[in-house]
Structures are given as structure tokens and as C-alpha cells.
Coordinates of C-alpha atoms in Angstrom, one line a residue:
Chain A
X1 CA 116.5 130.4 156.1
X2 CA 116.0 133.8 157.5
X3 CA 117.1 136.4 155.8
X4 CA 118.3 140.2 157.6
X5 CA 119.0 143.3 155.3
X6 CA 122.5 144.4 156.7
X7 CA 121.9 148.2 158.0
X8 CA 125.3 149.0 155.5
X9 CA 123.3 148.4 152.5
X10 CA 122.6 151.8 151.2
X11 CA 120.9 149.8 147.8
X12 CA 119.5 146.0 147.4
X13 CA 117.5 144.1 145.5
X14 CA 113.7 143.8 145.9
X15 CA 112.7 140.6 145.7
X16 CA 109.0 141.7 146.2
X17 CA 108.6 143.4 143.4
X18 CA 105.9 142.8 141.0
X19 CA 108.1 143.9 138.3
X20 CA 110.4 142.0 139.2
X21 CA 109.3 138.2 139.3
X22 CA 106.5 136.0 137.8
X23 CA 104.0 133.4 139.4
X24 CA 103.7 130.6 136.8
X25 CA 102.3 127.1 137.1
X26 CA 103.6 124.1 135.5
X27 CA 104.1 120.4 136.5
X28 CA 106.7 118.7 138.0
X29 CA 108.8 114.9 138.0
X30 CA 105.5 113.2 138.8
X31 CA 103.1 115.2 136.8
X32 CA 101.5 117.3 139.7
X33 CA 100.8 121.0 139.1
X34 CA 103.6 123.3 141.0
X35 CA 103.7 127.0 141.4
X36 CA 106.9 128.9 141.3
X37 CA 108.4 132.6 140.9
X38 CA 110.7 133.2 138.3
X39 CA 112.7 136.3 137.1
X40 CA 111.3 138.8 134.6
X41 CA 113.5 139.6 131.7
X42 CA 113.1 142.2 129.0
X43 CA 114.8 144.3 126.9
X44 CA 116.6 147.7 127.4
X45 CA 118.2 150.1 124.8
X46 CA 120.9 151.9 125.6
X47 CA 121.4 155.1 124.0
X48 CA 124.7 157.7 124.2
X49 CA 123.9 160.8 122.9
X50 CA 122.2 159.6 119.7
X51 CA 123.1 157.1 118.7
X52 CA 122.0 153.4 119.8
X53 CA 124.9 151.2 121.5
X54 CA 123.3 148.2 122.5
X55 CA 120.3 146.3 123.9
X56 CA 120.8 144.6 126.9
X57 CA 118.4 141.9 128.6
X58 CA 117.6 142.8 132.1
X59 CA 115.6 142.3 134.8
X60 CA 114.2 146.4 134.4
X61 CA 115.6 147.4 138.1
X62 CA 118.2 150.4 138.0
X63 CA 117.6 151.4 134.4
X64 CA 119.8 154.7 134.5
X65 CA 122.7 153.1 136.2
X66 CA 123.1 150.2 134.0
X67 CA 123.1 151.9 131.4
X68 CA 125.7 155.0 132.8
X69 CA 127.6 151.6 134.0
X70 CA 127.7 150.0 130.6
X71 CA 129.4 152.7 129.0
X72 CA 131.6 153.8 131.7
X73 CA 133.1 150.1 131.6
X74 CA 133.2 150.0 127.7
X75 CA 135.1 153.1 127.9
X76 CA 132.6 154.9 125.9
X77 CA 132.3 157.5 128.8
X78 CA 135.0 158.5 130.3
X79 CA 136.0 159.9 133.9
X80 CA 136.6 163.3 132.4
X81 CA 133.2 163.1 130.2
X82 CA 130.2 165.2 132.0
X83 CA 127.2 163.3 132.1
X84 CA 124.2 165.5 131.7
X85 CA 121.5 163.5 132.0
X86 CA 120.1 160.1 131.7
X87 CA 116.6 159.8 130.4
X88 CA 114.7 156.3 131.0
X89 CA 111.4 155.4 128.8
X90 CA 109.7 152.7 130.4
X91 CA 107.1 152.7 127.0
X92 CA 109.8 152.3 124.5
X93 CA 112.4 150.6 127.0
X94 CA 115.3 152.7 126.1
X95 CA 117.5 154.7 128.3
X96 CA 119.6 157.7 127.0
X97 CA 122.9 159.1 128.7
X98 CA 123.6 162.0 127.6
X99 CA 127.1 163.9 127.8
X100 CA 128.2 167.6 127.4
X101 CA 130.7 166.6 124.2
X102 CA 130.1 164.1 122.2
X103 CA 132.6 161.2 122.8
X104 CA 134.6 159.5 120.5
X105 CA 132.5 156.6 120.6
X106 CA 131.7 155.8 116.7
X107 CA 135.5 155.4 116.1
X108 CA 135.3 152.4 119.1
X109 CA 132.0 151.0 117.8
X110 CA 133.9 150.6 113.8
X111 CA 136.4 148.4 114.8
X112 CA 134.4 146.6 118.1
X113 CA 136.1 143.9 118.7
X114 CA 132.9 142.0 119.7
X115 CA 133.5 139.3 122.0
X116 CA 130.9 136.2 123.0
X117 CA 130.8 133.9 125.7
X118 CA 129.3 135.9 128.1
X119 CA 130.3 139.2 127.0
X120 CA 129.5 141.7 124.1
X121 CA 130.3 144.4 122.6
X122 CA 133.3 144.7 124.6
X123 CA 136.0 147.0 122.6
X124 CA 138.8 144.2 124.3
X125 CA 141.5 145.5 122.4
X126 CA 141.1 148.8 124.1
X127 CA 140.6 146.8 127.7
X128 CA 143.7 145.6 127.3
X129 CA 145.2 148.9 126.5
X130 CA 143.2 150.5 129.6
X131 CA 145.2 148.0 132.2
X132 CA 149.0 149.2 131.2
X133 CA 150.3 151.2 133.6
X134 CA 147.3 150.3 136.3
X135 CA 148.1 149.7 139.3
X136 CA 145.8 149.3 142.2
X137 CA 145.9 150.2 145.8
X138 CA 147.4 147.3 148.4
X139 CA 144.1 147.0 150.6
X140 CA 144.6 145.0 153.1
X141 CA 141.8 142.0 152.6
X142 CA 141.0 140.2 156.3
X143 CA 139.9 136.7 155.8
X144 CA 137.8 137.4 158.8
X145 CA 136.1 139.9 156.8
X146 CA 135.0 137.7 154.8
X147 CA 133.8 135.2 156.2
X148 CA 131.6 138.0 157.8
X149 CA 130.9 139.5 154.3
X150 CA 129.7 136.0 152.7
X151 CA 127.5 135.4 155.3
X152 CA 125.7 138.7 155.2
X153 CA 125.2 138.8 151.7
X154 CA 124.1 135.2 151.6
X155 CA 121.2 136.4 154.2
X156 CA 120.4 139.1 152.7
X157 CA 116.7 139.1 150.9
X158 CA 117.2 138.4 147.3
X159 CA 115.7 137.6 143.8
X160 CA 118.1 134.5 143.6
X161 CA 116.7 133.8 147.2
X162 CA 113.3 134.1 145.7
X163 CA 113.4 132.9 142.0
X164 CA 116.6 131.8 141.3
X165 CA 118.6 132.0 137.6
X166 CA 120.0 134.9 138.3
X167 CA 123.2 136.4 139.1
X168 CA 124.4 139.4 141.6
X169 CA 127.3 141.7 142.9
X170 CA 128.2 143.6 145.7
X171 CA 130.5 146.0 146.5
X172 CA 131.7 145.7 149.7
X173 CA 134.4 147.8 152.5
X174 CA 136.0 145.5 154.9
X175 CA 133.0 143.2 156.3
X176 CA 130.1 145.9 155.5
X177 CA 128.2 145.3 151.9
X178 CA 127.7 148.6 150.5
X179 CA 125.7 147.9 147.5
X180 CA 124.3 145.2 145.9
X181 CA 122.7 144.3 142.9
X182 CA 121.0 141.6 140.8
X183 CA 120.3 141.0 137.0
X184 CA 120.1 137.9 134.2
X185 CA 123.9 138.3 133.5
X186 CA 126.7 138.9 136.0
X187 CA 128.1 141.6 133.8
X188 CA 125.0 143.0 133.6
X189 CA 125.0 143.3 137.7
X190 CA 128.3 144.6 137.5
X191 CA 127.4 147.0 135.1
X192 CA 124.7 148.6 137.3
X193 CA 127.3 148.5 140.4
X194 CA 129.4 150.7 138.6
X195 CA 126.5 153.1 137.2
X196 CA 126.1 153.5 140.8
X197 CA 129.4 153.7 141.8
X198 CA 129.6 156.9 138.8
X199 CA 126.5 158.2 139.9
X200 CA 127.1 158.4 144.0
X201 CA 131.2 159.2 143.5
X202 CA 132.1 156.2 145.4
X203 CA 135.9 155.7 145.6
X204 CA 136.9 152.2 144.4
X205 CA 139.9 151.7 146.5
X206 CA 139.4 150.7 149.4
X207 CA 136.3 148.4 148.1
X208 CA 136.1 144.5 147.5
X209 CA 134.2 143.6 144.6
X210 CA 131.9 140.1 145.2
X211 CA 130.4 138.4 142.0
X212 CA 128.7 135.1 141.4
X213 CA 129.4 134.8 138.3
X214 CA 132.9 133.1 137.0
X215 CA 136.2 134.8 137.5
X216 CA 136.7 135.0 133.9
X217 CA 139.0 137.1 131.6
X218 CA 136.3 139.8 131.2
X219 CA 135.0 140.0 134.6
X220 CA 139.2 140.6 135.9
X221 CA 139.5 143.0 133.6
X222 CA 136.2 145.0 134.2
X223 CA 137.0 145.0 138.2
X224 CA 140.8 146.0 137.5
X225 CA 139.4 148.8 135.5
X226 CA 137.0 149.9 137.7
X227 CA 139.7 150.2 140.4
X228 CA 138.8 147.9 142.8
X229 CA 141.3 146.0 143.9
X230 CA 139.7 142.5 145.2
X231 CA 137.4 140.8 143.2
X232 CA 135.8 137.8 145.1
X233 CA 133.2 135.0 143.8
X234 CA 131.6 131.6 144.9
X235 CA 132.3 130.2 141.4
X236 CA 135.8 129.2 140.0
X237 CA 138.4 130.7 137.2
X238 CA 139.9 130.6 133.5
X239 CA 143.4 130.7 133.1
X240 CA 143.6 133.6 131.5
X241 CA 141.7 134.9 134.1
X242 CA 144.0 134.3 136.4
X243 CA 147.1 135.9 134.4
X244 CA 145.7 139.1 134.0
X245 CA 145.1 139.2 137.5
X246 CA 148.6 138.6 138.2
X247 CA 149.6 140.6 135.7
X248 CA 148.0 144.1 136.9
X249 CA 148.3 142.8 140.4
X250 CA 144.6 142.5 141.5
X251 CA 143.4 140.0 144.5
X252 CA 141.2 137.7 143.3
X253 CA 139.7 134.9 145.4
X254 CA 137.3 132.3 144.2
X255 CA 135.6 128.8 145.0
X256 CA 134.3 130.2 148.1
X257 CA 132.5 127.7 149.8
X258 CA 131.4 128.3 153.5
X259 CA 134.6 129.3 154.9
X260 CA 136.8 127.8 152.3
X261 CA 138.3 129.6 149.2
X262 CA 140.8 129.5 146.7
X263 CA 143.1 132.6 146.1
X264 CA 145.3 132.6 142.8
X265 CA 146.4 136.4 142.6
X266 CA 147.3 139.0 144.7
X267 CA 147.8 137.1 148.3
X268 CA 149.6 139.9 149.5
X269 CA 146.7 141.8 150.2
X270 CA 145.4 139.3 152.7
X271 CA 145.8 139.0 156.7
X272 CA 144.8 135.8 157.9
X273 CA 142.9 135.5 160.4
X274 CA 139.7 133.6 160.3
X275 CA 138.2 132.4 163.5
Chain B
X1 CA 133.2 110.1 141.5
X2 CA 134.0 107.2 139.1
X3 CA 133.6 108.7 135.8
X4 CA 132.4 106.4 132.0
X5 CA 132.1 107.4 129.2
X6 CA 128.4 106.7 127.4
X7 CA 129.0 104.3 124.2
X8 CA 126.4 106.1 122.5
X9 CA 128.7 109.6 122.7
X10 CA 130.1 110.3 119.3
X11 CA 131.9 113.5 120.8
X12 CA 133.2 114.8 124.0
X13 CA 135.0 116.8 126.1
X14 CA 138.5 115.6 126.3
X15 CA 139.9 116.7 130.2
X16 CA 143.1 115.1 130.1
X17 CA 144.2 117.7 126.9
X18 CA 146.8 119.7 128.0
X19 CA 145.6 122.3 125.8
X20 CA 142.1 122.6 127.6
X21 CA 143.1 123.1 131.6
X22 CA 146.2 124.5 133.1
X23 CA 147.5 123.4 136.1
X24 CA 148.1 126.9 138.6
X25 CA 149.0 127.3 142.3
X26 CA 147.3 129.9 144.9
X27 CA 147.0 129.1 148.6
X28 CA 144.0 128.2 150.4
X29 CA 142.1 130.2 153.2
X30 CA 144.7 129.3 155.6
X31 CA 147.5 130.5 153.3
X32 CA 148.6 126.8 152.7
X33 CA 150.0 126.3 149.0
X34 CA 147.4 124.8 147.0
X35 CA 147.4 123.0 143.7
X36 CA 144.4 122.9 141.3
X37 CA 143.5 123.0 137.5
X38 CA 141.7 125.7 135.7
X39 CA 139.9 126.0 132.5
X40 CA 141.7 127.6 129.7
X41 CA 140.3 130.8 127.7
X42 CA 141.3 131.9 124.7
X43 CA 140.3 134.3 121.7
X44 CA 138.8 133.3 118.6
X45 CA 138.0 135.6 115.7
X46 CA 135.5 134.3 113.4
X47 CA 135.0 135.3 109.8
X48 CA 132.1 134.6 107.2
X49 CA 134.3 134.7 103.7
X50 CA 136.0 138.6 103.7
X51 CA 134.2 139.4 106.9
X52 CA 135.2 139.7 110.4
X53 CA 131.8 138.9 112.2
X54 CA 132.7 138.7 116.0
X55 CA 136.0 137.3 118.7
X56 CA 134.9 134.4 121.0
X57 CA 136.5 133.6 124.1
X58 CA 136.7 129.7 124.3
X59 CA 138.8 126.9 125.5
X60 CA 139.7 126.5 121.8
X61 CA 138.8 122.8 121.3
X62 CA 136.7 122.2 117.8
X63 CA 136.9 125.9 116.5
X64 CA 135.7 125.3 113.7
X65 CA 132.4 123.8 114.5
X66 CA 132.3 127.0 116.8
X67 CA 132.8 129.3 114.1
X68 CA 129.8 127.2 111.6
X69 CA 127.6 126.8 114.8
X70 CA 127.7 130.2 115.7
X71 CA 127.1 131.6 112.4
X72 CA 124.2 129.1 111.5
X73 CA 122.4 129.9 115.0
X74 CA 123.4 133.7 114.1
X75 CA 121.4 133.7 110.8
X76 CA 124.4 134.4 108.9
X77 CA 125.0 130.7 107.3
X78 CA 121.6 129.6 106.6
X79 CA 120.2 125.9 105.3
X80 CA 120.2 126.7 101.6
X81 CA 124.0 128.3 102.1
X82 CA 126.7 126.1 100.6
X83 CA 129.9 126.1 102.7
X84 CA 132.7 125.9 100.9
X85 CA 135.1 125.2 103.7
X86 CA 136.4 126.3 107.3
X87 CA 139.8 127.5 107.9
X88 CA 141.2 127.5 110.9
X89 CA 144.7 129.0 112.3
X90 CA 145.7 128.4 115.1
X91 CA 148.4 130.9 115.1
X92 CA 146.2 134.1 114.1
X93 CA 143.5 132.3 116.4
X94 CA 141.3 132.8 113.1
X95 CA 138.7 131.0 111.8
X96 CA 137.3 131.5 108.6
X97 CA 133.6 130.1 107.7
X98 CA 133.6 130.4 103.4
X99 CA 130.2 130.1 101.2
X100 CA 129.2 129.5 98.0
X101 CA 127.7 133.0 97.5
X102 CA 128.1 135.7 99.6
X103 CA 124.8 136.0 102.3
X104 CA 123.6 139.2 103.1
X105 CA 125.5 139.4 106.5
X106 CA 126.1 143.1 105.6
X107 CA 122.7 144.1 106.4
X108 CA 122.4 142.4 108.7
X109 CA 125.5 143.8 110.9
X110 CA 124.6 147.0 110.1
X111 CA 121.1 146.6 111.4
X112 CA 122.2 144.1 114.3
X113 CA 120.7 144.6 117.5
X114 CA 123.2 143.4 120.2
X115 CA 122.1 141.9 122.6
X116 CA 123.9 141.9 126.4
X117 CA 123.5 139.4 129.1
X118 CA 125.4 136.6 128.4
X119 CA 124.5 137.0 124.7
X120 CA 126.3 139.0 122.0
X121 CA 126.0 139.7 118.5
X122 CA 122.4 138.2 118.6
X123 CA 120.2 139.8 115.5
X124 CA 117.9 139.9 118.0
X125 CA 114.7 140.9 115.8
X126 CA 115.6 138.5 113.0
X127 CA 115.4 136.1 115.8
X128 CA 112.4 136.6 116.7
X129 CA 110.7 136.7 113.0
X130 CA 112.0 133.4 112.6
X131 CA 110.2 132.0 115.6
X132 CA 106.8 133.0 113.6
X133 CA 104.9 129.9 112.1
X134 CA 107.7 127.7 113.5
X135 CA 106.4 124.2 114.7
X136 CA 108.5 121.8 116.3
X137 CA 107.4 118.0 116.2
X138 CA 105.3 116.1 119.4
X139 CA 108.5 113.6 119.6
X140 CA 108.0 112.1 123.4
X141 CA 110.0 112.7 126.5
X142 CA 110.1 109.6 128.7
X143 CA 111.0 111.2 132.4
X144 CA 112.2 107.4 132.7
X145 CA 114.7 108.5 129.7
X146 CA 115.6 112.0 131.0
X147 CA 116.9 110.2 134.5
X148 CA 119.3 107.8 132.9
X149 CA 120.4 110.6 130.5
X150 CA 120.8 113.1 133.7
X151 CA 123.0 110.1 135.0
X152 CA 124.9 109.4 132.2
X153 CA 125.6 113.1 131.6
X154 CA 126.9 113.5 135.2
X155 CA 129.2 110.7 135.1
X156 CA 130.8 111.4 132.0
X157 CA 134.7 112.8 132.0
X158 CA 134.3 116.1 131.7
X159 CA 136.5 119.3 132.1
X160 CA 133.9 120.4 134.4
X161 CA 135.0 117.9 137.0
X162 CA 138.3 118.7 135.9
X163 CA 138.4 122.0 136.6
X164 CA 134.9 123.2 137.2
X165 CA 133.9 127.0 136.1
X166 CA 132.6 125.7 132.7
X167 CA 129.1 125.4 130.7
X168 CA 128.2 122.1 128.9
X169 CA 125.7 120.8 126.4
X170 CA 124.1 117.5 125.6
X171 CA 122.5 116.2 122.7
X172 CA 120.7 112.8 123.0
X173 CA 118.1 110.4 122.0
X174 CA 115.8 108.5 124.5
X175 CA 118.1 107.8 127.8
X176 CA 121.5 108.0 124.7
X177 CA 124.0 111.2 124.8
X178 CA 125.3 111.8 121.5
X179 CA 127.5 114.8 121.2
X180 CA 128.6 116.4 124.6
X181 CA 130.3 120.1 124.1
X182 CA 131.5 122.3 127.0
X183 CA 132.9 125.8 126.8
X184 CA 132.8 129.0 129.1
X185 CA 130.4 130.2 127.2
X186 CA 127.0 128.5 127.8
X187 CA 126.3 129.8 124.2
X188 CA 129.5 128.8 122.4
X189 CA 128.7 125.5 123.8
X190 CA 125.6 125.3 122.1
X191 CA 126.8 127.0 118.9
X192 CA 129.6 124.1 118.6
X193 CA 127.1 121.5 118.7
X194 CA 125.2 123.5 116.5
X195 CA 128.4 123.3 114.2
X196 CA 128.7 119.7 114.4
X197 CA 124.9 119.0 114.0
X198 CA 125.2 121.3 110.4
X199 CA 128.5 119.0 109.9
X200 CA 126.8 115.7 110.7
X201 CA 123.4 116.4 109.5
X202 CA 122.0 115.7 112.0
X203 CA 118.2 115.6 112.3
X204 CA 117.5 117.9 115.6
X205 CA 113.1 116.4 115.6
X206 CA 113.8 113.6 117.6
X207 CA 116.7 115.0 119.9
X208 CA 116.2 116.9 123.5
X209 CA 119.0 119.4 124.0
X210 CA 120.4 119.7 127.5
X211 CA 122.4 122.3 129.1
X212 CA 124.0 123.4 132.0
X213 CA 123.1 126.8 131.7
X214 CA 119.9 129.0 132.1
X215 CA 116.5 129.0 130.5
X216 CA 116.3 132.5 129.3
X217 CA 115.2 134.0 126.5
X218 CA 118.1 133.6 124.2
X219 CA 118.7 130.1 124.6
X220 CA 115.1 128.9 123.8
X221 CA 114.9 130.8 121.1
X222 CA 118.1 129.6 120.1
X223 CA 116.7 125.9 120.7
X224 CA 113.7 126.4 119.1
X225 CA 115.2 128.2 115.5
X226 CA 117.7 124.3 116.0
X227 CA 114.7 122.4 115.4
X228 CA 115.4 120.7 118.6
X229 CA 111.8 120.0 120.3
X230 CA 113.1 119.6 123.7
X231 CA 115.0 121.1 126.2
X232 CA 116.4 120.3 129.5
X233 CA 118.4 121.9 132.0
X234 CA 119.7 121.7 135.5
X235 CA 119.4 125.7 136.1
X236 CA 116.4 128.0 136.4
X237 CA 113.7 130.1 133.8
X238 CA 113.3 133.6 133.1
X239 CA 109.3 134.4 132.7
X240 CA 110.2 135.5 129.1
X241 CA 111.9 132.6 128.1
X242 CA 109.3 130.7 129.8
X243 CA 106.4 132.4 127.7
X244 CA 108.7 132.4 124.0
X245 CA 108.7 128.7 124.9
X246 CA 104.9 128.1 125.3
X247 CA 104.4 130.5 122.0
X248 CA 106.3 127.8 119.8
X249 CA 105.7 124.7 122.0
X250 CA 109.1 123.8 122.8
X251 CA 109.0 121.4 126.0
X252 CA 111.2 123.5 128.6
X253 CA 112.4 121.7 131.8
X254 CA 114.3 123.1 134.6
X255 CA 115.8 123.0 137.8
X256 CA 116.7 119.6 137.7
X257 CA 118.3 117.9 140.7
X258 CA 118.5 113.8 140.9
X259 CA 115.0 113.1 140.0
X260 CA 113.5 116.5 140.5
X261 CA 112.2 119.0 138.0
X262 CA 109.9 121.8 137.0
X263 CA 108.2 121.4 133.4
X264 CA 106.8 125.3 132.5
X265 CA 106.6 123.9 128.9
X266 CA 105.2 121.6 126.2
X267 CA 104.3 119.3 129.1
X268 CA 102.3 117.6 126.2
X269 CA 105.5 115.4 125.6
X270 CA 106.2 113.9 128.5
X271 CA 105.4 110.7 129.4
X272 CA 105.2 110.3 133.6
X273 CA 106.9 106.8 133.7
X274 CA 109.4 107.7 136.3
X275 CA 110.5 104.4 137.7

């Protein structure tokens, strides 16, 4: 398949990236020796101030804005928190983000309510909290779009196009993909997104938000919180899932296959009119 | 698909509970009305005697082999550690894992390293000292065997034909499933079965563990510290889980598809006897 960078893209993966990917050689069904590529992952920890949050395994792209990303969607920096610096040691594979007042992180981190199942260290009580009163913008969501969307980011060069196992996001404006990035775990991706989104004062509103990974609880509630309003994925949904996007009104549109999908929340937003 | 159930399953998924998938309506890409099921999600908070360790998110069926398996895989319950009993509420949406004697959880918690990308909670380190002199017995993989197991597995009622958007895991013998867990979590799946292996005592050296999900890190290591010497899955490697995997000689095979498959692994146990 041939693949095309669309000229939107302002960041993408690099799938040729030494740092990136591994040649290893191994056998396959019949016992013959195959080469492959597949995705580095290693560890990163992330730092606020000084004290250590978490350690996140990633592929090692983006560094600063997963971290910044991380704690901006945990809550543990907040919009009116100044961010004065994030420093990135590739020896000791931490990254601090530093802020001009201390937050009031350690209260958050002494009752964590630490959830599994693809997630951590979310404080999901305080998630919860965060979506009362939220309401998001009524962006209008053209099917046409996409259909235009899917397809470009499908052709676009990629480490899943390369090595596979690994999960990405893009943030997206009408049929144009913005930004788009790749890690080990979907929230991981998501988590850079929004570093980036932090970093480059990108407005959320008028975005759509396009994941691989399941439309799960978690993944509504990060995109709902990061104030996009359409959150769009290949893969399917939980039911609870699927209430809270009712519930705070978000559009959210999975089992895209081809030019098929499934929406269960927020159908308003959308103007039919695929070819 | 016609769907049959192995006779050699001892447990497995159960898609016709009402309590497992919910049946919601959305419209399609046309904006007709569409009908379909979707996996339920639901919070579970585990405690180990007086302590609140972690909430999972899970479609709530066998919580309290959760609750055991993730501890035990966690470090927290270990062989020697008597369990008591495991209380389960289903109104709190508790579950309580009591011991004998009180384990040294504490330190542990207070030193945990959390881990991100679709892992949580994982004492990371501790993880990785218990890997050290570990050695994991040459029991043989017939390819013969993993084709009529792949089969089997595929066939078998499951809420992922249900209602898709879910991660399973297998344990077998030979060509024989014998416990079959599912779960959003790719990890909670495995932790259950870890649960109902502590449960059954059951001997992991002669078993192959499969799984729907990927080969990173985390989930050979978490393979490996079962005692399971094989491990099979449909998805793709990461190059660190590939290389944890070759340090303890686990056999690790991916990307499976019909008769396909990469072996980056412990290619030592196999036995080329595809038919």
C-alpha cells in the first residue's frame, strides 16, 4: 500500500527511526528463519516538580509532551498552572515538568483512586467530578469528512504500518489530520496529543479526536475533558462508555470499518452526507 | 459463525448473561437506527485484609478470582501466603482478598513504581528481581496442537462475538482449552485466570497461555513470574518484551493468523509437525 504524509500534518510518527523499531529474527509456522521490525518499548519517569508520579512504558518519541499530557489529563496541572519547564534525561529516562507553584498534587496522589484495565493512576473520582457542568461545543461532524479523514490517516506512514502492536491518535479539524501520534498504549498516545495540544495552544473545539484503541469509560472521559467534542475509533465500546458520552453530550462514533460506522452518542452533531 | 463449546473447558465466558453485555441503539453511517450489544464496564475495588490496593474496571463476572489473581501476579499474595477468604459485595463493588498474616504490601505501595501503558499498579522493579534465576520447564509445543487450540478458541461462545471490544485468555494443554477468561482489560483477564489457577491449583509447567492481547513487556513478565512456559498470541511484540522473553526462556509466539505465526522465543519447544 502506498502511503502519502497529508501536507495538514504539522507532527507524525517516524516509522524510520532507529529508535524507534527493532530488526529481530526468529522462525516462523514451518520453522524457517523470518525477519521482522518490531516496536521499542522502554521506560519513562515522570516527574512534577519533585516528586515522582509515575513511570510510563513508551516507545521514547515526544518525551516532554507525554509527560506535560499526562498530568494535564490527571488533573495534576491545571489550565491556570504555569509550566516552566520540562526537562527530559535520555541517561536516566525521566522527564520533569516543572510549574511556577507547586500544585496540589500530593493530596490527589493520597487517595488515587488507581484504576487497571488499561488505565492507571487515574484519580477517577476527580474525573468524574471534572465532567459536571461540561458541556462541549455542537461541531458540526460531516460524514464526508470522515470518510476523507480515515483514509488519510490509514495512508499515512506509520509505526503500526511498519511494526505493528501499537496504538495511535489523531487530532483532526473537519477532513485535515492535524497531529498524530503513536505509542504502546492508546492512552499513552492520547496523552502525548494533549501535551501537544498544551504546548502549541491548540483550541479543542472545533477538533475530532480519532483513537484505535477501545471507546471505553476512560478514553470518553479523557476526550470529554480535553474538550473535544467527537471522539472517533475503528474499535468498538463499553457500556459505560457509552453513558457517559451521553451523559456530557460528546459524539462518539465507533466500529469504523471502510465507510461503515456505528454512532451511539451525540448524533446531532453529524450531517450526512457521504458520497 | 457456528459457535461450540470445547469439552475440555472447565470455565468460560458466559455471553448470554444479561449482566455482561447491554443491548444499546445508535444509528449507522446512513443515520438508520441500529441495534447492537456492547460490553459492560464496571468498577471494582480490591482490598488485601484492611487495605485498599487498587479500582479495576471489569465486566464484573468472577471478581473474586480477579481480586486473588491480581494480587498474586502483583506480589502482594505470594505462594507461602494463606488466604483466609475473599469477600465480595456486590453492592459496594468491593472485594476483599484476607490472609493469614498480614504481607508487607505496605512497603511495597509506598515504594511502588506505576507503571502506565495498559498496566497499572505494577511493582515494576519487584517484577523484574523475580525474573532473576527463574527457569521455566522445556514442556513441548506441538504447532499441530497450537492450530486445533487456535480453532477451538475461535469457535468458542464468547462475549467477544457477542459484542466485540473485549480481551480474552486461554489456558490449555496440548490442542485442550481449559479455562477461558475475557475482560476489557487484557491484564485483568489474565489476572482472573491467575485467580482461578491459585484457586484450582493448578500446575502452570505443562500449560501454554494464550491471549488476545500484545506481547509487551508486562505480559511476559507476567507469564513468566505464572510459571506458564508458553505463550501465544494473535497480536504483535514489543523488542523489550521480546528480549525479557529470551532472558528467561519463555517460548513467545505472535501474530498468529489461521496457520501463520512468528516464534521470537524459546523456539527450542516447538515441534514443526504442522499437518
Amino acid at each position: 500500500m502506498s502511503t502519502q504524509t497529508p501536507s495538514t500534518l504539522r507532527v507524525a510518527p517516524d516509522p524510520s527511526s532507529p529508535r524507534l523499531t527493532r530488526a529481530v529474527t526468529g522462525v516462523d509456522q514451518t520453522g524457517a528463519s523470518i525477519g521482522l521490525r518490531v516496536v521499542e518499548e522502554r521506560p519513562l519517569t515522570i516527574y512534577l516538580n519533585s516528586r515522582e508520579i509515575v513511570t510510563a512504558m513508551t516507545i521514547g518519541d515526544h518525551p516532554e509532551w507525554l509527560a506535560l499530557g499526562f498530568l494535564v489529563n490527571q488533573g495534576m496541572v491545571r489550565a491556570a498552572d504555569e509550566v516552566t519547564g520540562i526537562d527530559y534525561d535520555e541517561e536516566l529516562e525521566t522527564v520533569v515538568v516543572r510549574t511556577a507553584v507547586e500544585t496540589d498534587h500530593e493530596a490527589k496522589l493520597a487517595r488515587a483512586t488507581r484504576t487497571s484495565g488499561c488505565a492507571v493512576g487515574t484519580v477517577f473520582g476527580d474525573m468524574m467530578e471534572g465532567l459536571e457542568g461540561l458541556t462541549l461545543p455542537p461541531t458540526p461532524l460531516h460524514v464526508r469528512d470522515l470518510n476523507a479523514l480515515s483514509s488519510a490517516i490509514n495512508r499515512t506512514p506509520s509505526l503500526y504500518l511498519e511494526a505493528g502492536a501499537i496504538h495511535g491518535t489523531c487530532l483532526c479539524r473537519g477532513p485535515d489530520p492535524l497531529a498524530y501520534f503513536e505509542d504502546v498504549g492508546r492512552h499513552n498516545a492520547v496523552d502525548k496529543l494533549a501535551g501537544w495540544m498544551r504546548d502549541t495552544g491548540t483550541d479543542p473545539a472545533d477538533k475530532t479526536l480519532y483513537t484505535t484503541g477501545r471507546l471505553t469509560s476512560e478514553m470518553v472521559i479523557k476526550c470529554a475533558l480535553m474538550g473535544v467534542p467527537i471522539l472517533v475509533s475503528r474499535s468498538g465500546f463499553t457500556a459505560w462508555g457509552v453513558e457517559i458520552a451521553r451523559q456530557v453530550g460528546l459524539t462518539v462514533i465507533g466500529r469504523m470499518k471502510g465507510s461503515r460506522f456505528v454512532c451511539l452518542s451525540g448524533e446531532g452533531r453529524v450531517i450526512w452526507d457521504a458520497e
